[in-house]
mmCIF file of C-alpha atoms in Angstrom:
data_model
loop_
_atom_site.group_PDB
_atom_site.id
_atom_site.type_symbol
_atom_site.label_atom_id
_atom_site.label_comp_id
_atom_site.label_asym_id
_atom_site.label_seq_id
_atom_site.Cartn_x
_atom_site.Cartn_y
_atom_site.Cartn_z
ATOM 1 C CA UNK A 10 62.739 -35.699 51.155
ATOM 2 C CA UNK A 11 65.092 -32.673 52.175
ATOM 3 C CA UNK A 12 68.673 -31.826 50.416
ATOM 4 C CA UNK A 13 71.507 -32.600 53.060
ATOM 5 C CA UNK A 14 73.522 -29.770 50.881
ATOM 6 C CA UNK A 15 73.657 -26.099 50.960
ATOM 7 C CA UNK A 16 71.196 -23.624 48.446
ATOM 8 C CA UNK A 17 72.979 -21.742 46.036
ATOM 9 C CA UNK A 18 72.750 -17.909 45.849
ATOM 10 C CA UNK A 19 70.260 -16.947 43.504
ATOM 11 C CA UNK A 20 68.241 -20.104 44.248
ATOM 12 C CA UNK A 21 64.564 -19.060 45.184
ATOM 13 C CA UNK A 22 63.599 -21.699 48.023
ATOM 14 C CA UNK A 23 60.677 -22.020 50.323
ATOM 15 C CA UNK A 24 60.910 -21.429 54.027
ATOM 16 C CA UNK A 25 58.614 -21.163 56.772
ATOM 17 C CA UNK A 26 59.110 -18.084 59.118
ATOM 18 C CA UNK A 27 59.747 -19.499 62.439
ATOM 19 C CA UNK A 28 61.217 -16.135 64.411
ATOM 20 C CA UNK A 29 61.042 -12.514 64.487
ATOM 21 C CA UNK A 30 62.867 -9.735 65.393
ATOM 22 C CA UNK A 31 63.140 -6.485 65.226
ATOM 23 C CA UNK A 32 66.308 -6.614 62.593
ATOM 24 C CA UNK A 33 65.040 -9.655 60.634
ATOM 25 C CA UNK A 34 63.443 -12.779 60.260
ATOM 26 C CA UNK A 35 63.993 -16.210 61.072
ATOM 27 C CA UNK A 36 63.321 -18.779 58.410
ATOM 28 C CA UNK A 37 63.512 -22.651 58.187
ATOM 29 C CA UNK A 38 64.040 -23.870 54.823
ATOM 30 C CA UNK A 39 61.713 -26.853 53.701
ATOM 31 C CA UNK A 40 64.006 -28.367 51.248
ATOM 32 C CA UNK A 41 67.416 -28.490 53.481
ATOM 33 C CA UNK A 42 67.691 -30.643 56.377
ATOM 34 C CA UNK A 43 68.576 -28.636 59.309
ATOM 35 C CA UNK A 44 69.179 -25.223 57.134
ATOM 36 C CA UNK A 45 68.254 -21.819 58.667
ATOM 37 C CA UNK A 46 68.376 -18.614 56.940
ATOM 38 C CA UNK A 47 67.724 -14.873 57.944
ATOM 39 C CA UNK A 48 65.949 -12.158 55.838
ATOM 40 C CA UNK A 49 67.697 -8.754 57.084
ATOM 41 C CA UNK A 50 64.983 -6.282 57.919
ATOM 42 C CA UNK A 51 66.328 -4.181 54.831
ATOM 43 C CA UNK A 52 65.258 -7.220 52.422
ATOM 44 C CA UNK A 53 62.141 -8.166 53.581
ATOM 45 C CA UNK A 54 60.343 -5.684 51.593
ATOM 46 C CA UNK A 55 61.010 -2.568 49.948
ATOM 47 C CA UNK A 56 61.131 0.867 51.501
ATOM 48 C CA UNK A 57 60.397 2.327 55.183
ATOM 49 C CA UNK A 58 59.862 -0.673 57.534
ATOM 50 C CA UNK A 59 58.047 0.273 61.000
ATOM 51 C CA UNK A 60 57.142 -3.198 62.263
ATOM 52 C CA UNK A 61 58.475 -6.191 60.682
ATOM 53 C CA UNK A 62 55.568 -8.086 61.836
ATOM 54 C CA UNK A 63 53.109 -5.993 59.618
ATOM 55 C CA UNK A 64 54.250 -8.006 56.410
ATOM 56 C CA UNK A 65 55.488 -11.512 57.789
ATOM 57 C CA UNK A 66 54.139 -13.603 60.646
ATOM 58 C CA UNK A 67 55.431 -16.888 62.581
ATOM 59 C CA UNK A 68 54.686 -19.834 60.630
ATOM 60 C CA UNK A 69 54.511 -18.628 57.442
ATOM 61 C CA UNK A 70 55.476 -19.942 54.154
ATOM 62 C CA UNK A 71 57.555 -17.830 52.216
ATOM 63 C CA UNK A 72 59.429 -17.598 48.923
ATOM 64 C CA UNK A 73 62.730 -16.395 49.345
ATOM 65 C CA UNK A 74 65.883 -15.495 47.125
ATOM 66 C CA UNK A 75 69.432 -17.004 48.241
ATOM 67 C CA UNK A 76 71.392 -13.634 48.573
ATOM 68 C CA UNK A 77 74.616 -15.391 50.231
ATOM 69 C CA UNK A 78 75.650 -18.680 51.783
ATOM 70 C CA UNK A 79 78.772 -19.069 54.758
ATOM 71 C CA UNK A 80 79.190 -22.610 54.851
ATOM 72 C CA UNK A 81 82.049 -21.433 57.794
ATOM 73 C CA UNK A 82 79.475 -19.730 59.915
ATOM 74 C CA UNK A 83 76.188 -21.555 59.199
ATOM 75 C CA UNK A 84 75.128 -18.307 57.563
ATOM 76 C CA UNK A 85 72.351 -18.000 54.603
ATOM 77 C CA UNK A 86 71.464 -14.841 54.246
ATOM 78 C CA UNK A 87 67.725 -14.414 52.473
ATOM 79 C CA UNK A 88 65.909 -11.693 50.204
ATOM 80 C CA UNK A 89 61.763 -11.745 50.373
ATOM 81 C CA UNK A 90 61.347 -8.718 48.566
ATOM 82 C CA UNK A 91 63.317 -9.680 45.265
ATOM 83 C CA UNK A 92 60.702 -12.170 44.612
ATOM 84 C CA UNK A 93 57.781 -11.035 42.669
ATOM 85 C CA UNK A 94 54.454 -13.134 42.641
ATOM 86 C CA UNK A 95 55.065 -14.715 39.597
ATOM 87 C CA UNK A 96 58.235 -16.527 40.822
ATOM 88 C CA UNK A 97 56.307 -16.889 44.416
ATOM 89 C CA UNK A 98 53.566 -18.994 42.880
ATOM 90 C CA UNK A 99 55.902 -21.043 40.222
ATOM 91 C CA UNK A 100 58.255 -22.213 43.702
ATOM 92 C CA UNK A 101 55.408 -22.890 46.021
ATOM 93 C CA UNK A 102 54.061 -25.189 43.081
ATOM 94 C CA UNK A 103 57.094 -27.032 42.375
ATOM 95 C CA UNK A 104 57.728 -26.911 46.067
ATOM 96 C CA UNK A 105 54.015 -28.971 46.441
ATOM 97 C CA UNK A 106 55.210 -31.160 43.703
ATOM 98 C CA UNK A 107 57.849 -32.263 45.110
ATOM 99 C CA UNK A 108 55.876 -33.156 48.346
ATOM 100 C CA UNK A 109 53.429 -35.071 46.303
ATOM 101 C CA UNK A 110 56.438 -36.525 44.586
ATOM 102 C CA UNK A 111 57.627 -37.730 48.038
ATOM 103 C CA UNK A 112 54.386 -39.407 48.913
ATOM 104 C CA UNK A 113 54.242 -41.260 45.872
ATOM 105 C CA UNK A 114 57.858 -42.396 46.898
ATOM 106 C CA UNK A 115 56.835 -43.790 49.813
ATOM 107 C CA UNK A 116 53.328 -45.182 48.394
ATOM 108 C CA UNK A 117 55.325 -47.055 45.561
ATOM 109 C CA UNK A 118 58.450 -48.176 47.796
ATOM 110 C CA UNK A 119 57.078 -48.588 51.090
ATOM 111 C CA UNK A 120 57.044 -46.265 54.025
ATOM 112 C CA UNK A 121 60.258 -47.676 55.249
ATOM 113 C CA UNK A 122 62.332 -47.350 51.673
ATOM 114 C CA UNK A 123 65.785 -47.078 52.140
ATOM 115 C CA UNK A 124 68.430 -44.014 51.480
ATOM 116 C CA UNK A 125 69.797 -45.999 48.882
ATOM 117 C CA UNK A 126 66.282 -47.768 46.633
ATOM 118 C CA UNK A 127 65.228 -43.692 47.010
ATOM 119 C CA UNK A 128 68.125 -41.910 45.647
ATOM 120 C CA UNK A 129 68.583 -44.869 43.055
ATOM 121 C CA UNK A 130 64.614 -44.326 41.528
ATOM 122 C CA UNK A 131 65.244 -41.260 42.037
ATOM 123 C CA UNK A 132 68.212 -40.397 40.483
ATOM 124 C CA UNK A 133 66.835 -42.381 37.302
ATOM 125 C CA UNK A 134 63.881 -40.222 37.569
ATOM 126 C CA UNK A 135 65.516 -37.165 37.342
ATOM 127 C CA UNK A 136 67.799 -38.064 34.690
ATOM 128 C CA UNK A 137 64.938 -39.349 32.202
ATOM 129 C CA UNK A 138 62.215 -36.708 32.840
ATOM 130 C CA UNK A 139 63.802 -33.879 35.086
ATOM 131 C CA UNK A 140 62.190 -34.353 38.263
ATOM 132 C CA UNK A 141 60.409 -36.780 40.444
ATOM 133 C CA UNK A 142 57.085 -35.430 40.108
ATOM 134 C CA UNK A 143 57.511 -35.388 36.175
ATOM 135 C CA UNK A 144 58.597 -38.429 36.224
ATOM 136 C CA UNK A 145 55.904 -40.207 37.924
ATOM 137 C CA UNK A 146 52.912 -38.053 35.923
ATOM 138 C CA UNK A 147 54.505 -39.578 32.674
ATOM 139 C CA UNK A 148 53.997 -42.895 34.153
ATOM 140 C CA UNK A 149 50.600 -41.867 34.865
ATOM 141 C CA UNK A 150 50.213 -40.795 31.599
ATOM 142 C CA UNK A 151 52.360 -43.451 29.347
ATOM 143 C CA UNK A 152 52.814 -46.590 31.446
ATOM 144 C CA UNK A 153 55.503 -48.243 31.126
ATOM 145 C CA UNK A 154 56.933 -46.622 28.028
ATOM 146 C CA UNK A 155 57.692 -43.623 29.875
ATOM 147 C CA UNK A 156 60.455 -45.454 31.589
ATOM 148 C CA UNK A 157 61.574 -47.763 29.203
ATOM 149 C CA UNK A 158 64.960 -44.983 28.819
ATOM 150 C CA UNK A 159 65.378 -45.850 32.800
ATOM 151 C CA UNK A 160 67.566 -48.597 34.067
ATOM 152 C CA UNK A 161 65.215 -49.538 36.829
ATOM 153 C CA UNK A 162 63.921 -52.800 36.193
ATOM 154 C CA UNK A 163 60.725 -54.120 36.132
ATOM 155 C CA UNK A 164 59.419 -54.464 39.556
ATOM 156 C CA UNK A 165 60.356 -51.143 40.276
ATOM 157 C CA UNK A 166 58.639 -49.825 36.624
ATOM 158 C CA UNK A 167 55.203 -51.857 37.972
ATOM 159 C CA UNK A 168 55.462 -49.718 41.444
ATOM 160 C CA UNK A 169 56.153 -46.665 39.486
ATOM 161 C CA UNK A 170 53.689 -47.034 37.004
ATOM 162 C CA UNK A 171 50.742 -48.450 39.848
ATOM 163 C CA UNK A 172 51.092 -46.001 41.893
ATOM 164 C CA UNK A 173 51.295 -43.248 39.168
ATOM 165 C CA UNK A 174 48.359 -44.524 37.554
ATOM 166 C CA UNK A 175 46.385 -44.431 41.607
ATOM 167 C CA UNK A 176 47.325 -41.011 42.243
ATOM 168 C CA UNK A 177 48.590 -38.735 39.973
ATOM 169 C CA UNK A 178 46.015 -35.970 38.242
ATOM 170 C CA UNK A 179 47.541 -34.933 34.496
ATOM 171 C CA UNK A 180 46.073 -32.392 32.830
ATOM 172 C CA UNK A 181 44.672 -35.079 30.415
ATOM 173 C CA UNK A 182 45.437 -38.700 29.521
ATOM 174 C CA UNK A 183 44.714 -40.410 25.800
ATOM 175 C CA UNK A 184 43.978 -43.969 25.579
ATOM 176 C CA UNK A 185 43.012 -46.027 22.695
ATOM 177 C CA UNK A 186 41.240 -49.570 22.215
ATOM 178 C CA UNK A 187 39.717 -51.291 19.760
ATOM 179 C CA UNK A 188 36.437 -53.504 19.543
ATOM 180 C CA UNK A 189 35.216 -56.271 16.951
ATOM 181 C CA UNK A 190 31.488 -55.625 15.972
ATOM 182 C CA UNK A 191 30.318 -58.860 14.082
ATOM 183 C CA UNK A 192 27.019 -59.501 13.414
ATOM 184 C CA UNK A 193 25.939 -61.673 10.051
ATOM 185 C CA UNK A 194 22.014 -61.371 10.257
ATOM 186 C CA UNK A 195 20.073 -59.451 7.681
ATOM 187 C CA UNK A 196 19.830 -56.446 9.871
ATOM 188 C CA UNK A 197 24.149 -56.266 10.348
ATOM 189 C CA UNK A 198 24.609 -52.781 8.939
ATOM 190 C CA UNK A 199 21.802 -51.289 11.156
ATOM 191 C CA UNK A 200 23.246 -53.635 14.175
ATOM 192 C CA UNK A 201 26.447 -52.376 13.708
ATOM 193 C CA UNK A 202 25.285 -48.173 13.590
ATOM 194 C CA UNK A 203 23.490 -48.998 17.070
ATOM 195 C CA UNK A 204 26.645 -50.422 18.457
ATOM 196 C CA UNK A 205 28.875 -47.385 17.474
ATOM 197 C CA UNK A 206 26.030 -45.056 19.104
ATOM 198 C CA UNK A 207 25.808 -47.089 21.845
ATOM 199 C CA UNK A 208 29.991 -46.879 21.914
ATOM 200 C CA UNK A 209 29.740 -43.083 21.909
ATOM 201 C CA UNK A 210 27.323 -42.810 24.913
ATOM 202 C CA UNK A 211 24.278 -41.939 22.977
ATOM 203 C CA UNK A 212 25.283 -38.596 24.278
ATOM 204 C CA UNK A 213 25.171 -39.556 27.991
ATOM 205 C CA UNK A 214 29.158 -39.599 28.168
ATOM 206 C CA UNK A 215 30.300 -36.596 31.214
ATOM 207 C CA UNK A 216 31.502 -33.478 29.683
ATOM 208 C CA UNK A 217 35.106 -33.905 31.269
ATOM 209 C CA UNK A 218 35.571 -37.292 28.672
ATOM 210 C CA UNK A 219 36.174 -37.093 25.009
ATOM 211 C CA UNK A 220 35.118 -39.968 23.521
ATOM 212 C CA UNK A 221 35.377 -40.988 19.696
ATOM 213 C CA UNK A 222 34.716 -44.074 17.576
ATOM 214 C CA UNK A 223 36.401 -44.272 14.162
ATOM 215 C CA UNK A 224 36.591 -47.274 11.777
ATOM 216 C CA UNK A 225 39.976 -49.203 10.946
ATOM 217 C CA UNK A 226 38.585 -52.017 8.696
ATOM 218 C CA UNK A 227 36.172 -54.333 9.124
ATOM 219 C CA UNK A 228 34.699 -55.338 12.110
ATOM 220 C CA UNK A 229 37.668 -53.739 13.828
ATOM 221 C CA UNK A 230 36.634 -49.950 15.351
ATOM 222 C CA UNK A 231 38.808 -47.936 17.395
ATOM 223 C CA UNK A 232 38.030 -46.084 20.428
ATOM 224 C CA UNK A 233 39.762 -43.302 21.658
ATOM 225 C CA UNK A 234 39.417 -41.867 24.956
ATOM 226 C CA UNK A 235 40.830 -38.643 26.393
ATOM 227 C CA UNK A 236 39.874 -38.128 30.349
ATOM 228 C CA UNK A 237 41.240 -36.475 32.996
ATOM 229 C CA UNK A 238 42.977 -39.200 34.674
ATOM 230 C CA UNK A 239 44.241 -42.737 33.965
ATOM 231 C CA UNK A 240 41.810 -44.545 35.518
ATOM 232 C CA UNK A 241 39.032 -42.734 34.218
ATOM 233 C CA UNK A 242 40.049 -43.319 30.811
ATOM 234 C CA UNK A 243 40.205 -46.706 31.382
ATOM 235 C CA UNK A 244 37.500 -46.982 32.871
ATOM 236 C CA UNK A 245 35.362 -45.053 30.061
ATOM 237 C CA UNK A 246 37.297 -47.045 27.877
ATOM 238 C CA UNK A 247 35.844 -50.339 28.868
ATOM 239 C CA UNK A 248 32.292 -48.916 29.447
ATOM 240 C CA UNK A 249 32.290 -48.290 25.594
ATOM 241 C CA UNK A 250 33.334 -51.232 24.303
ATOM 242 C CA UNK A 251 30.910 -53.280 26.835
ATOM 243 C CA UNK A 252 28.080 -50.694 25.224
ATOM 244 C CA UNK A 253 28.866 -51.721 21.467
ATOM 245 C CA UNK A 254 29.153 -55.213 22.534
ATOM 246 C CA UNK A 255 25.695 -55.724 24.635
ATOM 247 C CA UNK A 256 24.207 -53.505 21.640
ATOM 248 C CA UNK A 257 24.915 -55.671 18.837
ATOM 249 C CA UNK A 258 23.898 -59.206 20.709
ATOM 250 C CA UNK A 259 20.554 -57.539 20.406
ATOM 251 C CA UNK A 260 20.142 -58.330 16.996
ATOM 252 C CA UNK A 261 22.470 -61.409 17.359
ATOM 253 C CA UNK A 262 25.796 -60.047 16.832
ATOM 254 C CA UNK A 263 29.180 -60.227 18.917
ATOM 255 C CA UNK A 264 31.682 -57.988 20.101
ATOM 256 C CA UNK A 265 35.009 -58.557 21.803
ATOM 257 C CA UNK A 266 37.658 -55.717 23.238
ATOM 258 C CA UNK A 267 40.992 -55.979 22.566
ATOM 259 C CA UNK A 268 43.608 -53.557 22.768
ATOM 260 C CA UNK A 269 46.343 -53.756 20.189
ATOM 261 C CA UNK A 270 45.344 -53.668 16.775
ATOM 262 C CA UNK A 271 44.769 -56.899 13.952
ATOM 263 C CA UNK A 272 43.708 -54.894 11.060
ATOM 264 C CA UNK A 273 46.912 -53.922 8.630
ATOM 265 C CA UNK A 274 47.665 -50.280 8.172
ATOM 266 C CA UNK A 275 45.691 -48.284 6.523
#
């Protein structure tokens, strides 16, 4: 989704260089609908200039500065050399975010959302978490909590949080279950230290997981995953508790998966 407004000077934005000439460049911006801005000659790098064309080419994507905006003459007038690379790389990130963002939009809401269901999540979005694309990797990574501050109700939270939890990669996710290892025979403490290796992997679990099994009180053990992504976690998750659980009906035991915890406190 493009702004329909204007940048504001001193705004870095992302454009793609669509013309050159011999006093300046050309540039469409990605973010405004129908906004063109030029980079004088003189700003789009420092000293001597030759040949414009020996540090920008058509098609291009660039990271610009907003020098000055004439609303009156359809005027933005752009600055490439007053952005260093460290302000390049942080704009052409959040400018990918926001594309992502965008998809997800569209993934969640349909292809044919309307103005209004868009700016609505979106606006609620924003407010909560700052952004669109923050907003949905919190859903990714907390579910529905992460919107519970949101007045979107629930069948938009569900779409949120689906699609979140489908396509957004977090730097890590945590999730926590718990299993029930019961097992009364004579050999029930032994039963019960081959289920909790055989919850931990038995040290075949991928280096990308992290993976531990702690007690709560008895038979209740929780497992805590940390992954990548949602739906590895999950996934992992489940694996373990199915491990304990076909370990200990070896030696005539049971285990069940549950995710909220019965034991009190500790």
């Amino acid at each position: 989704m493009k702004y329909s407004g204007w940048p504001t000077p001193g705004e870095l934005v992302v454009g793609k260089v669509e013309e050159i000439e011999e006093f300046g460049v050309f540039v469409d911006l990605q973010e405004y609908e129908g906004k063109q801005g030029l980079i004088h000659i003189s700003e789009v790098a420092s000293g001597w200039i030759k040949n414009v064309r020996d540090h920008v080419r058509e098609g291009q994507t660039v990271v610009c500065k907003v020098l000055e905006v004439d609303k009156g003459s359809q005027q933005i007038d752009l600055s490439l050399k007053d952005v260093n690379e460290h302000q390049r790389k942080e704009t052409i990130q959040r400018w990918k975010n926001d594309q992502k963002a965008d998809k997800w939009m569209t993934i969640a809401f349909g292809e044919d959302v309307d103005d209004a269901t868009y700016t609505a999540v979106a606006n609620e979005l924003i407010e909560v978490h700052g952004g669109l694309y923050e907003g949905f990797e919190q859903a990714a990574i907390h579910g529905p909590e992460a919107l519970s501050e949101t007045d979107l109700d629930e069948e938009r939270v569900d779409a949120i949080v689906e699609t979140a939890r489908e396509n957004v990669s977090v730097p890590y996710v945590t999730v926590t279950g718990y299993v029930d290892l019961v097992c009364s025979s004579e050999a029930g403490v032994d039963a019960v230290k081959e289920a909790l290796q055989a919850a931990e992997g038995n040290g075949e679990v991928s280096e990308e997981i992290d993976l531990e099994v702690t007690y709560v009180g008895s038979p209740e053990y929780r497992i805590r995953v940390q992954a990548p992504n949602y739906k590895t976690a999950e996934s992992e998750l489940e694996r373990s508790a199915e491990r304990a659980s076909a370990a200990i009906a070896e030696f005539g035991g049971s285990g069940s998966f549950h995710r909220e915890r019965r034991t009190d406190d500790e």
